[in-house]
């Protein structure tokens, strides 16, 4: 559990966009329409993060059409079991290959499986109509997001990032040390991921973004130089305070354009379209596990004995879609959250008669989702299970001997068991940490920094600026890549061994590489003060780059520490 305050705008938006359509559906005699619109808004609520609005809009534009595709499988509910299982397994494989293309595709891949599962289990009311009402619901939610973005709080993304940055910078200045520098680099990486508000070209918009970039760059400069100097740097502290004041007033320093205020980051390497869009071996392996589990879950229509069997494949899609956290943790917490959420929904169904009151109740529960998402996965599962169960009950009440809450709990437990056995335990590769990409990027950028630092500091102002831009971009890229390893390591740490053991070993290795990066950065800064280059810089850069190709975390840790000691000792001698 995380102690967080409910995000006001997101909370109000979730409650109104989900509850009002259901209430209006009852009031106007179109319950199915209201539920379809409400379901679209629930999925958009789940997909919205406390992140830059532009990023949320991009995610919505990608994930919504993908999720709507799930309604195309409604007519397939009349197929014989074997063709249905093969069809849905093949579709799950395709959905499982979407995640590497971005957050919107990952979210859309998960949501299309959820919508397809529901479409298979509820009465088919017409594919075209269902898709139309679903897209209308997403459009209503997008309009509410736009109101929040342009009217209520247009500077929310920058404010969130800079608030975190203020905290880690203050901690570093109060107690300088490796842990404080590491936290500062992680916050800087998050701040640099905030995208510019690309929909505005006004002078005020450019000035506001330029002021934000200036704060991030001033903080980056302060963190780097404070660590290298080993003492207070009054000039850079003052520059950071000035930049922060400028952002408060929406004023870019010196009237510079935003594009001029940040050193260029290393550009992406051009790759053939086959490498960009065809899934790699790791993605194919996960998609294969997802297809197997989803096919088994769809087959439960024949053997689970529930008229609401479709919660089984819905659970598989929610838990096993990649890039959303620990598989084991999600499976266990999904079952626990569903039990509590089903109990809550049962209490609401008992206490509130069908009608507008159900819409109000659904809206109130949906309003808790934004807070629950940040608090913990189990709380999100409680809120989401209650909301979706209440929605589905309005269009497909349970007809078997078990009530809808009991069926939901049983089906979720079956889906969780399928995931744990056939999606995790029988596949050794599913229990290993994969951070080779970020590690390769980090060590490659560090090698560039070592080579740049070895070059003579030019006398010309333009040449010095170019050299500094290359060095700063390499340093930022290295620390950003190292920060990106924290997410997969945290997810793997929540798994049983060997995944958690592997994650612990790699966490130590990443810490050693981060210490090496600090040593390289400190030496590069010292070079500007006249310190001579390190002996054998070319061989050193090659050794640093080779760390990214090493698959043994113990070897990476040992070699990174050795290289770091070498750089520090030779810098001290110089």
Coordinates of C-alpha atoms in Angstrom, one line a residue:
X1 CA 0.0 0.0 0.0
X2 CA 1.2 3.5 -0.9
X3 CA -0.1 6.5 1.0
X4 CA -1.4 8.8 -1.8
X5 CA -3.9 11.6 -2.1
X6 CA -6.8 11.0 -4.5
X7 CA -6.1 13.0 -7.8
X8 CA -9.1 15.4 -7.9
X9 CA -9.6 15.8 -11.6
X10 CA -9.1 12.1 -12.4
X11 CA -11.4 11.1 -9.6
X12 CA -14.3 13.4 -10.6
X13 CA -13.8 12.5 -14.3
X14 CA -14.0 8.7 -13.5
X15 CA -17.1 9.0 -11.3
X16 CA -19.1 11.2 -13.7
X17 CA -18.1 9.5 -17.0
X18 CA -18.9 6.0 -15.7
X19 CA -21.9 6.7 -13.5
X20 CA -23.9 9.2 -15.5
X21 CA -24.2 7.1 -18.7
X22 CA -25.5 4.1 -16.7
X23 CA -28.0 6.3 -14.8
X24 CA -29.2 7.9 -18.1
X25 CA -29.5 4.5 -19.6
X26 CA -31.9 3.5 -16.9
X27 CA -33.8 6.8 -17.1
X28 CA -34.2 6.6 -20.9
X29 CA -34.8 2.9 -21.2
X30 CA -31.5 2.0 -22.9
X31 CA -29.6 0.2 -20.2
X32 CA -27.3 -1.7 -22.7
X33 CA -26.2 1.5 -24.3
X34 CA -25.5 3.1 -20.9
X35 CA -23.4 0.1 -19.8
X36 CA -21.4 0.0 -23.0
X37 CA -20.5 3.7 -22.7
X38 CA -19.7 3.2 -19.0
X39 CA -17.5 0.3 -19.8
X40 CA -15.5 2.4 -22.3
X41 CA -15.0 5.0 -19.6
X42 CA -13.9 2.4 -17.0
X43 CA -11.2 1.2 -19.4
X44 CA -10.1 4.8 -20.1
X45 CA -10.0 5.4 -16.4
X46 CA -7.7 2.4 -15.9
X47 CA -5.6 3.5 -18.8
X48 CA -5.1 7.1 -17.6
X49 CA -2.0 7.6 -15.4
X50 CA -0.9 10.5 -13.2
X51 CA 1.4 11.4 -16.1
X52 CA 1.7 14.1 -18.8
X53 CA -1.7 14.8 -20.4
X54 CA -0.2 14.5 -23.8
X55 CA 1.0 11.0 -23.0
X56 CA -2.4 10.0 -21.7
X57 CA -4.1 11.4 -24.9
X58 CA -1.7 9.4 -27.1
X59 CA -2.4 6.3 -25.1
X60 CA -6.1 6.8 -25.3
X61 CA -6.0 7.3 -29.1
X62 CA -4.1 4.1 -29.6
X63 CA -5.7 1.8 -26.9
X64 CA -9.4 2.8 -27.6
X65 CA -9.7 1.5 -31.2
X66 CA -7.8 -1.6 -30.2
X67 CA -10.1 -2.3 -27.3
X68 CA -13.2 -1.8 -29.5
X69 CA -12.0 -4.5 -31.8
X70 CA -12.9 -7.0 -29.0
X71 CA -16.6 -6.5 -29.9
X72 CA -16.0 -8.1 -33.3
X73 CA -15.8 -11.5 -31.5
X74 CA -19.3 -11.2 -30.1
X75 CA -20.8 -13.3 -32.9
X76 CA -18.1 -15.9 -32.4
X77 CA -19.9 -17.1 -29.2
X78 CA -22.0 -19.4 -31.4
X79 CA -19.0 -21.2 -32.8
X80 CA -18.2 -24.8 -31.7
X81 CA -15.7 -25.0 -28.9
X82 CA -12.6 -26.2 -30.8
X83 CA -12.8 -23.5 -33.6
X84 CA -13.5 -20.9 -30.9
X85 CA -10.5 -21.9 -28.8
X86 CA -8.2 -21.8 -31.8
X87 CA -9.5 -18.5 -33.0
X88 CA -9.1 -16.8 -29.6
X89 CA -5.7 -18.3 -28.9
X90 CA -4.5 -17.0 -32.3
X91 CA -5.9 -13.6 -31.5
X92 CA -4.3 -13.6 -28.0
X93 CA -1.0 -14.3 -29.6
X94 CA -1.4 -11.2 -31.8
X95 CA -2.4 -9.1 -28.8
X96 CA 0.6 -10.3 -26.9
X97 CA 3.0 -9.0 -29.5
X98 CA 1.7 -5.4 -29.3
X99 CA 3.3 -4.3 -26.0
X100 CA 6.9 -3.6 -27.2
X101 CA 5.5 -0.9 -29.5
X102 CA 4.5 1.5 -26.7
X103 CA 2.3 2.0 -23.7
X104 CA -0.8 2.5 -25.8
X105 CA -0.3 -0.8 -27.6
X106 CA 0.4 -2.7 -24.4
X107 CA -2.8 -1.2 -22.8
X108 CA -4.8 -1.9 -25.9
X109 CA -3.6 -5.4 -26.1
X110 CA -4.8 -6.1 -22.6
X111 CA -8.1 -4.3 -23.0
X112 CA -9.0 -5.9 -26.3
X113 CA -8.8 -9.3 -24.6
X114 CA -11.0 -8.1 -21.7
X115 CA -13.6 -6.7 -24.1
X116 CA -13.5 -9.8 -26.3
X117 CA -14.0 -12.0 -23.3
X118 CA -17.1 -10.0 -22.2
X119 CA -18.4 -9.9 -25.8
X120 CA -18.2 -13.7 -25.9
X121 CA -20.3 -14.1 -22.7
X122 CA -23.0 -11.5 -22.9
X123 CA -26.0 -11.4 -25.3
X124 CA -24.9 -10.2 -28.8
X125 CA -26.7 -6.9 -29.4
X126 CA -25.0 -6.0 -32.7
X127 CA -21.3 -5.5 -33.3
X128 CA -21.6 -2.2 -35.1
X129 CA -23.8 -0.7 -32.4
X130 CA -21.6 -1.9 -29.6
X131 CA -18.5 -0.5 -31.2
X132 CA -20.2 2.8 -31.9
X133 CA -21.4 3.3 -28.3
X134 CA -18.0 2.2 -27.0
X135 CA -16.2 4.8 -29.1
X136 CA -18.8 7.4 -28.0
X137 CA -18.0 6.6 -24.4
X138 CA -14.2 7.0 -25.0
X139 CA -14.9 10.3 -26.8
X140 CA -16.8 11.6 -23.8
X141 CA -13.9 10.7 -21.5
X142 CA -11.5 12.3 -23.9
X143 CA -13.5 15.5 -23.8
X144 CA -13.4 15.5 -20.0
X145 CA -9.6 15.0 -20.2
X146 CA -9.3 18.0 -22.5
X147 CA -11.3 20.2 -20.1
X148 CA -8.9 19.2 -17.3
X149 CA -5.9 19.8 -19.6
X150 CA -6.7 23.1 -21.1
X151 CA -8.9 24.7 -18.3
X152 CA -8.2 23.3 -14.9
X153 CA -4.5 22.5 -14.7
X154 CA -2.4 22.8 -17.9
X155 CA 0.9 22.7 -16.1
X156 CA 0.2 19.5 -14.1
X157 CA 2.8 17.2 -15.8
X158 CA 5.7 19.7 -15.3
X159 CA 4.6 20.5 -11.8
X160 CA 4.6 16.8 -10.7
X161 CA 8.0 16.2 -12.2
X162 CA 9.6 19.3 -10.7
X163 CA 8.1 18.7 -7.3
X164 CA 9.9 15.4 -7.2
X165 CA 13.0 17.0 -8.5
X166 CA 12.9 19.6 -5.8
X167 CA 12.8 16.9 -3.1
X168 CA 15.8 14.9 -4.4
X169 CA 17.9 18.0 -5.1
X170 CA 17.3 19.3 -1.5
X171 CA 18.2 15.9 -0.1
X172 CA 21.4 15.9 -2.1
X173 CA 22.4 19.4 -1.1
X174 CA 21.7 18.6 2.6
X175 CA 23.5 15.2 2.7
X176 CA 25.7 14.5 -0.4
X177 CA 26.3 10.9 -1.0
X178 CA 25.9 8.1 -3.6
X179 CA 22.4 7.2 -2.6
X180 CA 21.2 10.8 -2.9
X181 CA 22.9 11.2 -6.3
X182 CA 21.2 8.0 -7.4
X183 CA 17.8 9.2 -6.4
X184 CA 18.5 12.5 -8.1
X185 CA 19.4 10.8 -11.4
X186 CA 16.2 8.7 -11.2
X187 CA 14.1 11.9 -10.8
X188 CA 16.0 13.6 -13.6
X189 CA 15.3 10.7 -15.9
X190 CA 11.6 10.9 -15.0
X191 CA 11.6 14.7 -15.6
X192 CA 13.2 14.3 -19.0
X193 CA 10.5 11.8 -20.0
X194 CA 7.8 14.5 -19.8
X195 CA 7.0 15.3 -23.4
X196 CA 6.6 18.8 -24.6
X197 CA 3.1 20.2 -25.1
X198 CA 3.3 19.7 -28.9
X199 CA -0.2 21.0 -29.6
X200 CA 0.7 24.6 -28.8
X201 CA 2.9 26.9 -30.9
X202 CA 2.1 30.1 -29.0
X203 CA 4.9 32.3 -27.6
X204 CA 3.6 31.6 -24.1
X205 CA 3.6 27.8 -24.7
X206 CA 7.2 27.9 -26.0
X207 CA 8.3 30.1 -23.1
X208 CA 6.6 27.8 -20.6
X209 CA 8.2 24.7 -22.0
X210 CA 11.6 26.4 -22.3
X211 CA 11.4 27.4 -18.6
X212 CA 10.7 23.8 -17.7
X213 CA 13.6 22.5 -19.7
X214 CA 15.8 25.1 -18.1
X215 CA 14.9 23.9 -14.6
X216 CA 15.7 20.3 -15.5
X217 CA 19.0 21.2 -17.1
X218 CA 20.0 23.4 -14.2
X219 CA 19.2 20.5 -11.8
X220 CA 21.2 18.1 -13.9
X221 CA 24.1 20.5 -14.0
X222 CA 23.9 21.0 -10.2
X223 CA 23.7 17.3 -9.4
X224 CA 26.7 16.5 -11.7
X225 CA 29.0 19.3 -10.5
X226 CA 28.1 19.0 -6.8
X227 CA 29.1 15.4 -6.9
X228 CA 32.3 16.0 -8.9
X229 CA 33.5 19.0 -6.8
X230 CA 32.7 17.3 -3.5
X231 CA 31.7 20.7 -2.1
X232 CA 29.0 23.3 -2.4
X233 CA 28.6 24.9 -5.8
X234 CA 27.0 28.3 -5.0
X235 CA 26.9 29.4 -8.6
X236 CA 24.9 26.4 -9.8
X237 CA 22.7 26.4 -6.8
X238 CA 21.8 30.0 -7.6
X239 CA 21.2 29.0 -11.3
X240 CA 18.8 26.3 -10.2
X241 CA 16.8 28.7 -8.0
X242 CA 16.7 31.3 -10.8
X243 CA 15.4 28.7 -13.3
X244 CA 12.8 27.5 -10.8
X245 CA 11.6 31.1 -10.3
X246 CA 11.5 31.5 -14.1
X247 CA 9.3 28.4 -14.5
X248 CA 6.9 29.8 -11.9
X249 CA 6.4 32.9 -14.1
X250 CA 6.4 30.9 -17.4
X251 CA 9.6 32.7 -18.5
X252 CA 12.4 31.0 -20.5
X253 CA 15.9 32.3 -19.7
X254 CA 17.1 34.9 -22.1
X255 CA 14.2 34.4 -24.4
X256 CA 15.7 31.3 -25.9
X257 CA 13.6 28.9 -27.9
X258 CA 12.9 25.6 -26.1
X259 CA 14.8 23.5 -28.6
X260 CA 18.0 25.4 -27.8
X261 CA 17.8 24.7 -24.1
X262 CA 18.6 21.0 -23.9
X263 CA 21.6 19.2 -25.3
X264 CA 20.5 16.7 -28.0
X265 CA 20.0 13.2 -26.7
X266 CA 21.5 10.3 -28.8
X267 CA 19.1 9.7 -31.7
X268 CA 17.5 6.3 -32.3
X269 CA 19.4 3.9 -34.5
X270 CA 17.6 3.4 -37.8
X271 CA 16.3 -0.2 -38.1
X272 CA 14.5 -2.0 -40.9
X273 CA 10.8 -2.1 -40.5
X274 CA 11.0 -5.9 -40.0
X275 CA 13.0 -5.4 -36.8
X276 CA 10.7 -2.6 -35.7
X277 CA 7.4 -4.4 -36.1
X278 CA 8.0 -8.1 -36.2
X279 CA 8.2 -9.5 -32.6
X280 CA 11.5 -10.6 -31.3
X281 CA 12.2 -14.0 -29.6
X282 CA 11.3 -12.8 -26.1
X283 CA 8.0 -11.2 -27.3
X284 CA 7.1 -14.3 -29.3
X285 CA 7.7 -16.5 -26.2
X286 CA 5.5 -14.3 -24.0
X287 CA 2.8 -14.1 -26.7
X288 CA 2.9 -17.9 -27.0
X289 CA 2.3 -18.3 -23.3
X290 CA -0.5 -15.8 -23.4
X291 CA -2.1 -17.7 -26.4
X292 CA -1.8 -21.0 -24.6
X293 CA -3.4 -19.7 -21.4
X294 CA -6.1 -17.7 -23.2
X295 CA -7.0 -20.8 -25.3
X296 CA -7.3 -22.9 -22.1
X297 CA -9.4 -20.2 -20.5
X298 CA -11.8 -20.0 -23.4
X299 CA -12.1 -23.8 -23.3
X300 CA -13.5 -23.4 -19.7
X301 CA -16.8 -22.7 -21.4
X302 CA -17.1 -26.5 -21.6
X303 CA -15.8 -27.6 -18.2
X304 CA -16.0 -24.8 -15.6
X305 CA -19.8 -25.1 -15.3
X306 CA -20.6 -21.4 -15.1
X307 CA -22.9 -19.3 -17.3
X308 CA -20.4 -16.4 -16.7
X309 CA -17.4 -18.5 -17.7
X310 CA -16.0 -15.5 -19.6
X311 CA -14.4 -14.1 -16.5
X312 CA -11.8 -16.9 -16.8
X313 CA -10.3 -15.6 -20.1
X314 CA -10.8 -12.0 -18.8
X315 CA -8.6 -12.8 -15.8
X316 CA -5.9 -14.3 -18.0
X317 CA -5.9 -11.2 -20.2
X318 CA -5.7 -8.8 -17.2
X319 CA -2.9 -10.7 -15.5
X320 CA -0.7 -12.1 -18.2
X321 CA -0.4 -9.1 -20.6
X322 CA 3.3 -8.0 -20.5
X323 CA 4.6 -4.7 -19.0
X324 CA 2.1 -4.4 -16.2
X325 CA 4.0 -6.0 -13.3
X326 CA 4.7 -9.3 -11.5
X327 CA 2.7 -12.2 -13.0
X328 CA 2.6 -14.1 -9.7
X329 CA 1.8 -11.0 -7.6
X330 CA -0.9 -9.9 -10.0
X331 CA -2.5 -13.4 -10.1
X332 CA -2.7 -13.7 -6.3
X333 CA -3.7 -10.1 -5.7
X334 CA -6.3 -10.2 -8.6
X335 CA -8.0 -13.2 -6.9
X336 CA -7.9 -11.5 -3.4
X337 CA -9.1 -8.2 -4.9
X338 CA -11.9 -9.9 -6.8
X339 CA -13.2 -11.6 -3.7
X340 CA -13.4 -8.2 -1.9
X341 CA -14.8 -6.4 -5.0
X342 CA -17.4 -9.1 -5.5
X343 CA -18.5 -8.8 -1.9
X344 CA -18.8 -5.0 -2.4
X345 CA -20.8 -5.5 -5.6
X346 CA -23.1 -8.0 -3.9
X347 CA -23.8 -5.6 -1.1
X348 CA -24.6 -2.8 -3.6
X349 CA -26.9 -5.1 -5.6
X350 CA -28.7 -6.2 -2.4
X351 CA -29.1 -2.6 -1.1
X352 CA -29.8 -0.6 -4.3
X353 CA -32.7 -1.5 -6.6
X354 CA -32.3 -1.5 -10.3
X355 CA -32.5 2.0 -11.8
X356 CA -30.8 5.3 -11.6
X357 CA -29.5 4.4 -8.1
X358 CA -27.3 1.7 -9.7
X359 CA -25.7 4.3 -11.9
X360 CA -25.0 6.5 -8.9
X361 CA -23.5 3.6 -7.0
X362 CA -21.3 2.6 -10.0
X363 CA -20.1 6.1 -10.4
X364 CA -19.1 6.4 -6.7
X365 CA -17.1 3.1 -6.9
X366 CA -15.5 4.1 -10.2
X367 CA -14.4 7.4 -8.6
X368 CA -12.1 5.4 -6.3
X369 CA -10.2 3.8 -9.2
X370 CA -7.7 6.6 -9.7
X371 CA -6.7 6.5 -6.0
X372 CA -6.8 2.7 -5.9
X373 CA -4.4 2.4 -8.9
X374 CA -1.8 4.4 -7.0
X375 CA -2.4 2.8 -3.6
X376 CA -1.9 -0.8 -4.6
X377 CA -2.7 -3.4 -7.2
X378 CA -5.1 -5.2 -4.8
X379 CA -7.1 -2.0 -4.2
X380 CA -7.3 -1.5 -7.9
X381 CA -8.6 -5.1 -8.3
X382 CA -11.2 -4.5 -5.7
X383 CA -12.6 -1.3 -7.4
X384 CA -12.3 -2.7 -10.9
X385 CA -14.0 -6.0 -10.0
X386 CA -16.9 -4.2 -8.3
X387 CA -17.5 -1.8 -11.2
X388 CA -17.3 -4.3 -14.0
X389 CA -19.4 -6.8 -12.1
X390 CA -22.1 -4.2 -11.5
X391 CA -22.0 -3.2 -15.2
X392 CA -22.2 -6.7 -16.5
X393 CA -25.0 -7.6 -14.1
X394 CA -27.2 -5.0 -15.7
X395 CA -27.1 -6.7 -19.1
X396 CA -26.4 -10.3 -18.3
X397 CA -27.6 -11.4 -14.8
X398 CA -26.5 -14.8 -13.6
X399 CA -28.9 -17.6 -14.4
X400 CA -27.1 -20.6 -12.7
X401 CA -27.3 -21.9 -9.2
X402 CA -24.4 -19.5 -8.2
X403 CA -24.9 -15.8 -8.1
X404 CA -22.9 -13.4 -10.1
X405 CA -20.4 -12.5 -7.3
X406 CA -19.7 -16.1 -6.5
X407 CA -19.2 -16.9 -10.2
X408 CA -16.9 -14.0 -10.6
X409 CA -14.7 -15.2 -7.7
X410 CA -14.6 -18.8 -8.9
X411 CA -13.8 -17.9 -12.5
X412 CA -11.1 -15.5 -11.4
X413 CA -9.5 -18.2 -9.3
X414 CA -9.6 -20.6 -12.2
X415 CA -8.0 -17.9 -14.5
X416 CA -5.3 -17.2 -11.9
X417 CA -4.5 -20.9 -11.6
X418 CA -4.2 -21.2 -15.4
X419 CA -1.8 -18.2 -15.5
X420 CA 0.4 -19.5 -12.6
X421 CA 0.7 -23.0 -14.0
X422 CA 0.7 -22.7 -17.8
X423 CA 2.0 -19.1 -18.0
X424 CA 4.7 -19.1 -15.4
X425 CA 5.7 -22.3 -13.6
X426 CA 6.3 -24.5 -16.6
X427 CA 8.4 -21.9 -18.5
X428 CA 11.9 -21.3 -17.1
X429 CA 12.4 -18.2 -19.3
X430 CA 9.4 -16.6 -17.6
X431 CA 11.3 -16.6 -14.4
X432 CA 14.3 -14.6 -15.6
X433 CA 15.1 -10.9 -15.6
X434 CA 15.5 -9.2 -19.0
X435 CA 17.3 -5.9 -18.8
X436 CA 19.9 -6.4 -21.5
X437 CA 18.6 -3.5 -23.6
X438 CA 18.9 -0.7 -21.0
X439 CA 22.2 -2.1 -19.8
X440 CA 23.6 -2.1 -23.3
X441 CA 22.4 1.5 -23.9
X442 CA 23.9 2.7 -20.6
X443 CA 27.3 1.2 -21.1
X444 CA 27.4 2.4 -24.7
X445 CA 26.7 5.9 -23.6
X446 CA 29.3 5.7 -20.8
X447 CA 31.9 4.5 -23.3
X448 CA 31.0 7.6 -25.4
X449 CA 31.5 9.8 -22.4
X450 CA 34.9 8.2 -21.7
X451 CA 36.1 8.8 -25.2
X452 CA 34.8 12.4 -25.2
X453 CA 36.5 13.1 -21.9
X454 CA 39.8 11.8 -23.4
X455 CA 39.6 14.4 -26.2
X456 CA 41.5 17.7 -25.6
X457 CA 39.4 20.6 -24.4
X458 CA 39.3 22.9 -27.4
X459 CA 40.1 26.6 -27.2
X460 CA 37.2 27.8 -29.4
X461 CA 33.9 28.6 -27.7
X462 CA 31.8 26.8 -30.4
X463 CA 34.0 23.6 -30.2
X464 CA 33.8 23.6 -26.4
X465 CA 30.0 23.9 -26.6
X466 CA 29.8 20.9 -29.1
X467 CA 32.1 18.8 -26.9
X468 CA 30.0 19.7 -23.8
X469 CA 26.8 18.9 -25.6
X470 CA 28.1 15.4 -26.6
X471 CA 29.3 14.7 -23.0
X472 CA 26.2 15.9 -21.3
X473 CA 23.9 13.9 -23.7
X474 CA 26.0 10.8 -23.2
X475 CA 25.9 11.2 -19.4
X476 CA 22.1 11.8 -19.3
X477 CA 21.5 8.9 -21.7
X478 CA 23.5 6.6 -19.4
X479 CA 21.7 7.5 -16.2
X480 CA 18.3 7.5 -17.9
X481 CA 18.9 4.0 -19.2
X482 CA 20.0 2.8 -15.8
X483 CA 16.9 4.3 -14.2
X484 CA 14.8 2.4 -16.7
X485 CA 16.1 -0.9 -15.2
X486 CA 14.4 -0.2 -11.9
X487 CA 10.9 -1.1 -13.2
X488 CA 11.6 -4.7 -14.4
X489 CA 13.9 -5.3 -11.4
X490 CA 11.1 -4.3 -9.0
X491 CA 8.6 -6.5 -10.8
X492 CA 10.9 -9.5 -10.8
X493 CA 11.7 -8.9 -7.1
X494 CA 8.0 -9.6 -6.3
X495 CA 8.2 -13.1 -7.9
X496 CA 9.2 -16.3 -6.2
X497 CA 12.8 -17.6 -6.8
X498 CA 14.6 -17.9 -9.1
X499 CA 13.2 -14.6 -10.5
X500 CA 13.6 -12.7 -7.2
X501 CA 17.1 -14.1 -6.7
X502 CA 18.0 -13.1 -10.2
X503 CA 16.6 -9.6 -9.7
X504 CA 18.6 -9.1 -6.5
X505 CA 21.8 -10.1 -8.3
X506 CA 21.1 -7.7 -11.1
X507 CA 20.1 -4.9 -8.7
X508 CA 23.6 -5.1 -7.2
X509 CA 25.1 -5.1 -10.7
X510 CA 23.1 -2.1 -11.8
X511 CA 24.2 -0.3 -8.6
X512 CA 27.8 -1.0 -9.5
X513 CA 27.4 0.3 -13.0
X514 CA 25.7 3.4 -11.6
X515 CA 28.7 4.0 -9.3
X516 CA 30.9 3.6 -12.4
X517 CA 28.8 6.1 -14.3
X518 CA 29.3 8.6 -11.4
X519 CA 33.0 8.1 -11.5
X520 CA 33.1 8.6 -15.3
X521 CA 30.9 11.7 -15.0
X522 CA 33.1 13.2 -12.2
X523 CA 36.2 12.6 -14.3
X524 CA 34.7 14.2 -17.4
X525 CA 33.8 17.3 -15.4
X526 CA 37.3 17.4 -13.8
X527 CA 38.8 17.4 -17.3
X528 CA 37.3 20.9 -17.8
X529 CA 39.4 22.1 -15.0
X530 CA 42.6 20.9 -16.5
X531 CA 42.9 17.3 -15.2
X532 CA 44.7 15.2 -17.7
X533 CA 42.9 12.3 -19.5
X534 CA 43.0 8.8 -18.1
X535 CA 45.7 6.6 -19.4
X536 CA 44.4 4.0 -21.8
X537 CA 41.1 5.7 -22.3
X538 CA 40.4 3.8 -25.5
X539 CA 40.9 0.4 -23.9
X540 CA 38.9 1.6 -20.8
X541 CA 36.0 2.7 -23.0
X542 CA 36.0 -0.7 -24.7
X543 CA 35.9 -2.4 -21.4
X544 CA 33.0 -0.3 -20.2
X545 CA 31.1 -1.0 -23.4
X546 CA 31.7 -4.7 -23.0
X547 CA 29.7 -4.7 -19.7
X548 CA 26.5 -4.4 -21.6
X549 CA 27.2 -7.7 -23.4
X550 CA 27.8 -9.6 -20.2
X551 CA 25.0 -11.9 -19.1
X552 CA 26.3 -12.8 -15.7
X553 CA 25.3 -10.1 -13.1
X554 CA 28.1 -11.2 -10.7
X555 CA 30.7 -10.6 -13.4
X556 CA 29.1 -7.2 -14.3
X557 CA 29.2 -6.1 -10.7
X558 CA 32.8 -7.2 -10.2
X559 CA 34.1 -5.6 -13.4
X560 CA 32.1 -2.4 -12.9
X561 CA 33.6 -2.0 -9.4
X562 CA 37.1 -2.7 -10.7
X563 CA 36.7 -0.1 -13.5
X564 CA 35.2 2.4 -11.1
X565 CA 38.2 2.0 -8.7
X566 CA 40.6 2.4 -11.6
X567 CA 39.0 5.6 -12.7
X568 CA 38.8 7.1 -9.2
X569 CA 42.4 6.1 -8.3
X570 CA 43.9 7.4 -11.6
X571 CA 41.8 10.6 -11.3
X572 CA 43.1 11.1 -7.7
X573 CA 46.7 10.6 -8.9
X574 CA 46.2 13.2 -11.7

